[in-house]
Each structure stands twice: as structure tokens, then as C-alpha cells.
Amino acid sequence: MSQTIATPPTVRLGTDYIGKPTSRFEGKAKVTGAAKYAAEYNVPDQWYGYVVSSPITKGKITRINSAPVLAIPGVKHIFSHENVPSLALFDRSYKDDVAPGGSPFRPLHEPEIRFNMQPVALVVAETFELARYAASILHIEYEQEAHNTDLETKRSEGFPAPKGKDGFVPPPKPKGDAEGAFSKAPHKHEGEYIHLTQHHNPMEMYATTVEWLGEGKHLKIYDKTQGAMNVQQYICKIFGLSKDEARVISKYTGGAFGSGLRPQYQAFLAVLAALELKHSVRVSLTRQQMFSFGHRPHTLQTVKLATDDHGHLQSLQHKALAETSQFENFTETVVNWSGILYESPNWKFDYELARLDVFSPLDMRAPGAATGSFAIECAMDEMAYKAGVDPLEFRLLNYTETDPTEKKPFSSKRLRDCYHEGAARFGWDQRRPEPRSMRDGDLLVGYGMATGCWDASMQKTAAKASLTTDGHLTVSSASNDIGTGTYTVMTQVAAQTLGLPLENVTSVLGDTTLPLSPVQGGSWTAASVGSAIQATCQALGEKLLKLAQQLDNSPLKGLAFEDVQFADDHIRANEDITKSVPIKDVLAASGEAKVEAESGAQPNPINQLKYSMHSHNAVFVEVKVDEDLGTVHVTRVVNAVAAGRILNPKTARSQVLGGTVWGISMALMEETHIDNTYGRYMNHNLAEYHIPVNADIHTIDVVFVEEEDDIINPLGVKGVGEVGMLGVAAAVANAVYHATGKRVRDLPLTIDKLL
């Protein structure tokens, strides 16, 4: 695997750490087991909770026979709808930070069953094994009702997604006469693109350890989450606690991919048990129970394209129907990406929801875009063939320099360079255009390509910096590190801003006692936390300069902050670097034990109004298909990404590698099968929910295209966590068509669909 690294833009402050490939500072702790996850905090004398899941999909509980289970020595309590309402203040009006519209699910608050594997009871016992056994023999009787979990039956029952959900951008209004232009065009294509439900399946399963501190209601809550502060807000609101009474800690997260954006029900159950029993309690979910909340929704998409004789789009239509639950309106931005990427004088976009008896879907890596990009990018490939134009050239013919949907210029867009650099690295010019025209012995060879686009945003974030007399800097923010390298990037930004060695900087994350930070998601963390760290270290630098100027015969007297630089453990004058003061001397002379600053960063609202801000990528894929067996091997991928300034090419490359692997997985393997007769996911385990292993992944070449953007945020960062996945599934499907001549429009692309 190889990479191309863009040269970072010049930064005024600091030693040059940003833009350098730096290994993770928490790496050793993770590989040696020193890094603790939510279910690994063994607090003194803790008890264990085991969740009982509903075997039915819709209906109500008519009877719970708790007495025999409670009689077992060591079983402490059974929580159910019969005793929970008096313990928690959970009302239907409360929403967590990332909740969709509607009424959130309330665990154990009512006898009604709304989805299969709904938590219906929590058994608490002295040991995990005892809790699990007791839960297995708890007898619950149900009254079943008819349910519907089949999106195919809802094709005519879709309703427009309600406006007002945070993060949901309604489709652009129609432009021109899309249907009329389609009917008159010389070249046209119409196709339906489908993927079933998909589940996140991170390695670390959801767990919450609540330590009862024995002082009133004070709790220390170790939770698996992507947002410690979001969980704290949720817990405080539901149980009427103050922030001091509910400290949430999440130092490490073993994968989440969006499943940890919302507080999951094990957190509610663990806190509930700890408060009622006045005892430390841990609740862990099983792998099967990981399929009981949140998923990428089953979605049906129709794309209609038409071009003139030269290959210019004349009509662009994209429609999607996605599932949601009976109690919330989960929405994704699915169809809009088509209008952002390609120019057409006539377009029409529609996005609808259909209610099913399932738990609410949940954001899953590149939510909406992974779904939408698969459809539009496969359709663009099909349209290119019908128009007689090379798929890469077809995208360049319909390239747009501005965002047509918002009629705004992009803050930056180097997608054209992604096309050219990616194609050159891949060898796209060696592609023979006819399907089934390339072979490697007995294998059919196919080349395919596709494009991705993702929002580049930042959130309001705060940070703190503290410098001690020994020259050691500690920077902190409540943000989580979900495996993306946030600890490392924070350290790099802080070290560069104050000119300190990397080994003299420590980053602290994942604790609600730290400064305000949003959930980690959306590819905004590096931009948000990084900008907050930079601003905070600059504020600390201003304090240091003032202290330095108070020294006798200070060479820095009279200089403004803009006139100095921080580098090599010194504060130096820009015009004459021999005029400098060691930072350690400043603190020693001041008599202060430490110097601290707290500040933050937030997006510029004027720039948000004036510009469209996105990252882009172009993906090129080679597949080899066994003509007799139908097996597909993705043998080469080139993923060229333009994502602004790359703070750490090593961790950024890892993000793109992970996204690329997931795109291959989406294309060839991932689907959650539901038996609609029972409303139950049938392959709710890692034996039958297929994801790639090492043998499935071959050469992946990551190319970072140089891109400067001084509009988007102070660091010029766009984020790479989501965009690296986009376009991959479509490029695989397009390559399979080129290899075999068979077009598959429903994912995953399995052997039976090719034979």
C-alpha cells in the first residue's frame, strides 16, 4: 500500500509537526491492554445486569413471573415496566443531541412492544454468569399483534421527510422540466438501486459501568459512546441529576461508526439500576443485542439520467424511499449529492420515508452519502456507456465548479485533480472500453471508477491548555477518540502552536469534567477540536509573551503577539530570531506554578452563508472475476482524496484505508437479513453477517491531493473519516460490469447475482 502526501500550507506559529506522519501516542496502551474500555473498569464490589430481549416484534407484555428468579440466591433485582416509571423522569418530549424528530424510545417504560429484541427487563445479580442464567429463565408472556417490517410493501405509502431535523437538508426544489427533457433526449437511462439494512458491528460491544460513589446520588459512569457530554445530558435530564452527580468517562472507543452518536439503552439501564440499588452496576450487551438498535436503513432508489449527443446531462432525477420506525422520523441526506456533483439544466429530487415496526435507523459511516453515491455513481457509469463516453470523461464533461443546489462557490474543490492523479496512478488509460474485453488467464478483469462528496463542517468546541514549570503542556477537551487518532492530532496542533517537543505535550479526552465538545462524528472532529486547541494554545501564548516581556532586559519588550513565533522551546522575534526567551525561563521567573488558558472555536457563519464546503474523492477499482464460479476479488484500489489540509498523513491514510475496506464490504458482503414473518434479523452475529477478512483485501493506494482552504476553518481541515468510503461500492459494481457485462443494482453483489 502506498500514498501521496500533499505539502501542508505554511503556518505562522510553531515547529513543523502538522502535516507529518506521526504514530498514535495511545498506540502502545491499546496493543498492551493498558487502554481501558467501558466494560473493563472493574470497580469494587460491582454487580452485573443482563438485558432480556423481546422475542416478538409487536404487541404487549401481559405477565412477568419474577418470583422464581428473585428467589435465586445472588439475584438482586429485576427491572421492568412494572417498576421503572417511578424511578426515571423520561418523557417523550426529551431528545438527545442527535435524535431525529418524533418521540424517542423509552426503555422499560410501557408494556407495548415496538420492535423485535426490544429490551423488556434487566436482571441484576452478583455475577455476570448468574445474571445471564437468571435472565434466560425469566418467564414473560406476550400478546402479539400483526407487524410489518418489509419496505417492499411500502412503495406506495412513502411520505415526505419532515423538515426541521438537525442535519437533514431537504432535497433541492425541482429545476426546469426534468421529465420532459428525459423523454426528448437521445440517450437515457433509468434504473433502481437497492441495499438492504446494514449494521455497524464495531469490535467493542456496548457496555456501561456505573460506579456508585456512596455520596448522595454521585455516579461515575464509564460508557461506550461517541459523545460523553451527550450521554451526560441524557442521563441528567432523565434521572434529574446535576452534572456534578453524573460524570461520564469514555477514554477509548473500540469502533462505533455512528452507532455511538446516541446514548444506547444499556446506559439508561445501568444508571437506573445503580440509582435504585445504590450499588455499582455494569450492563453489557451481547453481539446479538447489538442488532437491536440502529442501522443503515434499507433504501430503494430510482435514478433517471438523460444526455444530449455529446454526453452533457440534460435531465437528472433521483428518488429514494427509506425505512424509519413507528416512533421517530429518521432522515438522511441521500439524493442531494447528485445535484452537488453534477450540473444539469433540469432536475428533480425526492426523498420519502416509510414506517416499519423496527427500531429507528441510525447514522452509519457516511450516512446518506454512502447510500446516495452508490445509486448515482452506478447510474452515471450506465449512462456513460449509453452515451458512448468513457466513464471518467463523462464525469469531467458534467463537472461543476460551483454547487448547483445552493448556487454558491465551493470554498475549495480539487476533484478534477483527484480524477487526474487517481487515473494516472491506477493506469485508467490501459482500460479497454468493451465489457469482457480484459482477462488475466481464466479470470475476467474489470476496471471501474466512481466519485464521492461529503460535507466539510465544524462544530463549536472548547479546550483548555495548562503549561507547568517543567515545560510540559497538557491540552484537554471532552471530545472522544473513537480510533481516528484525535489524541495524536491534538498533540501535534498543540506542540506546533507553542513550539514544544511532541514528547512534552499530553492530550486528555473523553471526560465530562473537561471543556465542552460535541459528539465525535460527521468528520468534523479534527476541524473542531483541532481549531479549539490551536485557539487555546494561542491564548496561552499571549499570556506567556506578556510574562516574557516583564523580564529584566527582555528582548521581546514592545512586540505584539503577531510579531513573535513559538519554536524550539523559545519565544522569538520574527524579524530577529536571536532575540528570544526560553519558555521555561518565563515560567521560572514568573513564580507561577503553571500558566493556563481556556478558549475555543466555532464556524464562521458568514462563510457558511457564502460558500459550499465539501471534501471530494475519486475511486478507481480493479476486479478479477472467476467466470465459472462468479467469485469477485477486488485486486487493486486507488482512492484519491481532496480533504483540505492533512494534519497527519499516517492517521488520515488509516482512515481512508478503513473507509475503502468498508466500501468493498458494502459492495460484496454486508446485508442484514430480516425474516418478515417474524420481524427478526436472522443473521445477527459475525458468523453470518459477513465483513472482509485480511485475505479479502489486496492493494489499496491512498492519494492525498494537495488542497488549501483558508475559508473553511482556521486549520483548513475538512476531515477524511467519511469521504474515504464514498464511491467505493459503486466503483466495485462498475468494475464488475466491465469485467462480466452483467449489471447488478442491488447490494451486496453476491455470487448468485452474477451466475
GROMACS .gro file of N, CA and C in nm, residues 570-658:
model
  267
  570HIS      N    1   1.122   2.811   2.259
  570HIS     CA    2   1.152   2.953   2.278
  570HIS      C    3   1.040   3.040   2.222
  571ILE      N    4   1.035   3.163   2.277
  571ILE     CA    5   0.956   3.269   2.213
  571ILE      C    6   1.056   3.359   2.143
  572ARG      N    7   1.039   3.378   2.009
  572ARG     CA    8   1.139   3.451   1.932
  572ARG      C    9   1.074   3.562   1.852
  573ALA      N   10   1.152   3.668   1.831
  573ALA     CA   11   1.105   3.777   1.747
  573ALA      C   12   1.110   3.734   1.601
  574ASN      N   13   1.006   3.766   1.526
  574ASN     CA   14   1.002   3.726   1.385
  574ASN      C   15   1.116   3.788   1.305
  575GLU      N   16   1.143   3.915   1.329
  575GLU     CA   17   1.242   3.986   1.248
  575GLU      C   18   1.384   3.950   1.284
  576ASP      N   19   1.407   3.905   1.407
  576ASP     CA   20   1.542   3.868   1.451
  576ASP      C   21   1.529   3.755   1.552
  577ILE      N   22   1.545   3.631   1.506
  577ILE     CA   23   1.520   3.516   1.593
  577ILE      C   24   1.625   3.501   1.702
  578THR      N   25   1.733   3.581   1.694
  578THR     CA   26   1.830   3.578   1.805
  578THR      C   27   1.773   3.647   1.928
  579LYS      N   28   1.670   3.727   1.908
  579LYS     CA   29   1.600   3.789   2.022
  579LYS      C   30   1.496   3.690   2.070
  580SER      N   31   1.531   3.610   2.169
  580SER     CA   32   1.443   3.503   2.213
  580SER      C   33   1.454   3.481   2.362
  581VAL      N   34   1.350   3.417   2.415
  581VAL     CA   35   1.346   3.384   2.558
  581VAL      C   36   1.301   3.239   2.571
  582PRO      N   37   1.373   3.154   2.644
  582PRO     CA   38   1.327   3.017   2.666
  582PRO      C   39   1.195   3.016   2.743
  583ILE      N   40   1.103   2.933   2.701
  583ILE     CA   41   0.972   2.929   2.766
  583ILE      C   42   0.985   2.887   2.912
  584LYS      N   43   1.076   2.793   2.942
  584LYS     CA   44   1.095   2.751   3.081
  584LYS      C   45   1.139   2.868   3.169
  585ASP      N   46   1.225   2.957   3.115
  585ASP     CA   47   1.272   3.072   3.192
  585ASP      C   48   1.158   3.167   3.224
  586VAL      N   49   1.063   3.177   3.131
  586VAL     CA   50   0.949   3.266   3.153
  586VAL      C   51   0.871   3.219   3.275
  587LEU      N   52   0.841   3.089   3.280
  587LEU     CA   53   0.764   3.037   3.393
  587LEU      C   54   0.843   3.043   3.523
  588ALA      N   55   0.971   3.014   3.515
  588ALA     CA   56   1.053   3.016   3.637
  588ALA      C   57   1.059   3.155   3.697
  589ALA      N   58   1.075   3.256   3.613
  589ALA     CA   59   1.086   3.393   3.662
  589ALA      C   60   0.952   3.448   3.710
  590SER      N   61   0.844   3.396   3.657
  590SER     CA   62   0.712   3.449   3.693
  590SER      C   63   0.670   3.407   3.833
  591GLY      N   64   0.728   3.296   3.881
  591GLY     CA   65   0.687   3.247   4.012
  591GLY      C   66   0.557   3.168   4.008
  592GLU      N   67   0.500   3.152   3.890
  592GLU     CA   68   0.375   3.077   3.877
  592GLU      C   69   0.406   2.927   3.864
  593ALA      N   70   0.322   2.845   3.928
  593ALA     CA   71   0.339   2.701   3.916
  593ALA      C   72   0.298   2.653   3.777
  594LYS      N   73   0.204   2.723   3.718
  594LYS     CA   74   0.158   2.688   3.583
  594LYS      C   75   0.084   2.807   3.524
  595VAL      N   76   0.077   2.807   3.394
  595VAL     CA   77   0.001   2.908   3.320
  595VAL      C   78  -0.107   2.835   3.243
  596GLU      N   79  -0.231   2.884   3.252
  596GLU     CA   80  -0.344   2.815   3.189
  596GLU      C   81  -0.424   2.910   3.102
  597ALA      N   82  -0.493   2.852   3.009
  597ALA     CA   83  -0.585   2.928   2.923
  597ALA      C   84  -0.696   2.835   2.879
  598GLU      N   85  -0.813   2.891   2.861
  598GLU     CA   86  -0.927   2.816   2.810
  598GLU      C   87  -0.994   2.899   2.703
  599SER      N   88  -1.015   2.841   2.589
  599SER     CA   89  -1.075   2.912   2.477
  599SER      C   90  -1.149   2.811   2.390
  600GLY      N   91  -1.176   2.849   2.266
  600GLY     CA   92  -1.247   2.758   2.178
  600GLY      C   93  -1.256   2.811   2.037
  601ALA      N   94  -1.335   2.743   1.956
  601ALA     CA   95  -1.352   2.781   1.816
  601ALA      C   96  -1.492   2.743   1.772
  602GLN      N   97  -1.542   2.814   1.675
  602GLN     CA   98  -1.672   2.784   1.618
  602GLN      C   99  -1.672   2.824   1.471
  603PRO      N  100  -1.765   2.769   1.391
  603PRO     CA  101  -1.766   2.802   1.249
  603PRO      C  102  -1.799   2.948   1.224
  604ASN      N  103  -1.747   2.999   1.113
  604ASN     CA  104  -1.774   3.137   1.072
  604ASN      C  105  -1.908   3.141   0.999
  605PRO      N  106  -2.012   3.204   1.059
  605PRO     CA  107  -2.144   3.200   0.997
  605PRO      C  108  -2.150   3.270   0.862
  606ILE      N  109  -2.066   3.369   0.842
  606ILE     CA  110  -2.065   3.441   0.714
  606ILE      C  111  -2.014   3.350   0.603
  607ASN      N  112  -1.905   3.279   0.632
  607ASN     CA  113  -1.852   3.186   0.532
  607ASN      C  114  -1.950   3.073   0.502
  608GLN      N  115  -2.023   3.030   0.605
  608GLN     CA  116  -2.122   2.925   0.584
  608GLN      C  117  -2.232   2.970   0.489
  609LEU      N  118  -2.266   3.097   0.496
  609LEU     CA  119  -2.370   3.150   0.407
  609LEU      C  120  -2.318   3.171   0.265
  610LYS      N  121  -2.190   3.202   0.253
  610LYS     CA  122  -2.135   3.239   0.122
  610LYS      C  123  -2.082   3.121   0.041
  611TYR      N  124  -2.042   3.011   0.109
  611TYR     CA  125  -1.971   2.904   0.039
  611TYR      C  126  -2.036   2.768   0.064
  612SER      N  127  -2.017   2.680  -0.030
  612SER     CA  128  -2.049   2.538  -0.015
  612SER      C  129  -1.919   2.466   0.020
  613MET      N  130  -1.922   2.389   0.127
  613MET     CA  131  -1.799   2.333   0.182
  613MET      C  132  -1.805   2.180   0.180
  614HIS      N  133  -1.718   2.118   0.102
  614HIS     CA  134  -1.720   1.974   0.088
  614HIS      C  135  -1.579   1.920   0.065
  615SER      N  136  -1.562   1.793   0.101
  615SER     CA  137  -1.445   1.717   0.060
  615SER      C  138  -1.488   1.626  -0.055
  616HIS      N  139  -1.391   1.583  -0.136
  616HIS     CA  140  -1.421   1.503  -0.255
  616HIS      C  141  -1.320   1.389  -0.269
  617ASN      N  142  -1.361   1.287  -0.344
  617ASN     CA  143  -1.266   1.182  -0.377
  617ASN      C  144  -1.304   1.116  -0.509
  618ALA      N  145  -1.208   1.049  -0.567
  618ALA     CA  146  -1.229   0.970  -0.687
  618ALA      C  147  -1.168   0.833  -0.663
  619VAL      N  148  -1.245   0.728  -0.691
  619VAL     CA  149  -1.203   0.592  -0.661
  619VAL      C  150  -1.192   0.512  -0.790
  620PHE      N  151  -1.082   0.441  -0.804
  620PHE     CA  152  -1.058   0.355  -0.921
  620PHE      C  153  -1.034   0.213  -0.870
  621VAL      N  154  -1.105   0.118  -0.928
  621VAL     CA  155  -1.104  -0.020  -0.877
  621VAL      C  156  -1.077  -0.118  -0.989
  622GLU      N  157  -0.995  -0.217  -0.958
  622GLU     CA  158  -0.975  -0.333  -1.046
  622GLU      C  159  -1.034  -0.456  -0.977
  623VAL      N  160  -1.116  -0.531  -1.052
  623VAL     CA  161  -1.167  -0.658  -1.001
  623VAL      C  162  -1.126  -0.770  -1.095
  624LYS      N  163  -1.117  -0.889  -1.038
  624LYS     CA  164  -1.096  -1.010  -1.118
  624LYS      C  165  -1.205  -1.109  -1.080
  625VAL      N  166  -1.278  -1.156  -1.181
  625VAL     CA  167  -1.395  -1.239  -1.159
  625VAL      C  168  -1.374  -1.376  -1.223
  626ASP      N  169  -1.397  -1.479  -1.143
  626ASP     CA  170  -1.390  -1.615  -1.197
  626ASP      C  171  -1.516  -1.639  -1.279
  627GLU      N  172  -1.498  -1.661  -1.408
  627GLU     CA  173  -1.612  -1.670  -1.499
  627GLU      C  174  -1.700  -1.789  -1.467
  628ASP      N  175  -1.644  -1.897  -1.417
  628ASP     CA  176  -1.722  -2.017  -1.389
  628ASP      C  177  -1.789  -2.012  -1.252
  629LEU      N  178  -1.717  -1.960  -1.153
  629LEU     CA  179  -1.768  -1.962  -1.017
  629LEU      C  180  -1.838  -1.833  -0.976
  630GLY      N  181  -1.811  -1.724  -1.047
  630GLY     CA  182  -1.874  -1.597  -1.013
  630GLY      C  183  -1.812  -1.526  -0.894
  631THR      N  184  -1.698  -1.575  -0.844
  631THR     CA  185  -1.633  -1.509  -0.730
  631THR      C  186  -1.565  -1.380  -0.776
  632VAL      N  187  -1.576  -1.277  -0.692
  632VAL     CA  188  -1.522  -1.145  -0.724
  632VAL      C  189  -1.410  -1.113  -0.627
  633HIS      N  190  -1.295  -1.074  -0.681
  633HIS     CA  191  -1.183  -1.030  -0.599
  633HIS      C  192  -1.148  -0.887  -0.637
  634VAL      N  193  -1.148  -0.798  -0.538
  634VAL     CA  194  -1.104  -0.660  -0.561
  634VAL      C  195  -0.953  -0.659  -0.544
  635THR      N  196  -0.881  -0.652  -0.654
  635THR     CA  197  -0.736  -0.671  -0.652
  635THR      C  198  -0.658  -0.541  -0.636
  636ARG      N  199  -0.717  -0.429  -0.680
  636ARG     CA  200  -0.648  -0.300  -0.667
  636ARG      C  201  -0.750  -0.189  -0.648
  637VAL      N  202  -0.715  -0.094  -0.560
  637VAL     CA  203  -0.796   0.027  -0.543
  637VAL      C  204  -0.703   0.146  -0.534
  638VAL      N  205  -0.737   0.251  -0.607
  638VAL     CA  206  -0.672   0.381  -0.587
  638VAL      C  207  -0.780   0.477  -0.541
  639ASN      N  208  -0.760   0.537  -0.424
  639ASN     CA  209  -0.857   0.630  -0.367
  639ASN      C  210  -0.788   0.765  -0.353
  640ALA      N  211  -0.824   0.858  -0.442
  640ALA     CA  212  -0.763   0.992  -0.443
  640ALA      C  213  -0.857   1.089  -0.371
  641VAL      N  214  -0.807   1.152  -0.266
  641VAL     CA  215  -0.891   1.232  -0.176
  641VAL      C  216  -0.841   1.376  -0.170
  642ALA      N  217  -0.935   1.470  -0.183
  642ALA     CA  218  -0.907   1.613  -0.160
  642ALA      C  219  -0.985   1.654  -0.037
  643ALA      N  220  -0.917   1.668   0.075
  643ALA     CA  221  -0.983   1.696   0.202
  643ALA      C  222  -0.913   1.807   0.278
  644GLY      N  223  -0.875   1.912   0.204
  644GLY     CA  224  -0.810   2.024   0.270
  644GLY      C  225  -0.674   1.986   0.323
  645ARG      N  226  -0.640   2.043   0.435
  645ARG     CA  227  -0.509   2.020   0.496
  645ARG      C  228  -0.509   1.887   0.570
  646ILE      N  229  -0.412   1.804   0.543
  646ILE     CA  230  -0.399   1.675   0.610
  646ILE      C  231  -0.307   1.694   0.732
  647LEU      N  232  -0.365   1.689   0.851
  647LEU     CA  233  -0.288   1.715   0.972
  647LEU      C  234  -0.186   1.605   1.000
  648ASN      N  235  -0.225   1.482   0.975
  648ASN     CA  236  -0.137   1.368   1.000
  648ASN      C  237  -0.159   1.266   0.889
  649PRO      N  238  -0.073   1.262   0.789
  649PRO     CA  239  -0.095   1.169   0.676
  649PRO      C  240  -0.103   1.023   0.717
  650LYS      N  241  -0.039   0.986   0.828
  650LYS     CA  242  -0.041   0.846   0.870
  650LYS      C  243  -0.178   0.806   0.923
  651THR      N  244  -0.233   0.884   1.016
  651THR     CA  245  -0.365   0.851   1.069
  651THR      C  246  -0.473   0.879   0.966
  652ALA      N  247  -0.455   0.981   0.882
  652ALA     CA  248  -0.553   1.009   0.777
  652ALA      C  249  -0.558   0.895   0.676
  653ARG      N  250  -0.441   0.844   0.641
  653ARG     CA  251  -0.436   0.731   0.549
  653ARG      C  252  -0.508   0.610   0.608
  654SER      N  253  -0.489   0.588   0.738
  654SER     CA  254  -0.559   0.477   0.802
  654SER      C  255  -0.709   0.494   0.793
  655GLN      N  256  -0.756   0.618   0.808
  655GLN     CA  257  -0.900   0.643   0.795
  655GLN      C  258  -0.950   0.610   0.655
  656VAL      N  259  -0.874   0.650   0.554
  656VAL     CA  260  -0.916   0.623   0.416
  656VAL      C  261  -0.908   0.473   0.386
  657LEU      N  262  -0.804   0.407   0.439
  657LEU     CA  263  -0.795   0.262   0.421
  657LEU      C  264  -0.918   0.193   0.481
  658GLY      N  265  -0.954   0.233   0.603
  658GLY     CA  266  -1.069   0.174   0.668
  658GLY      C  267  -1.197   0.199   0.590
   0.00000   0.00000   0.00000
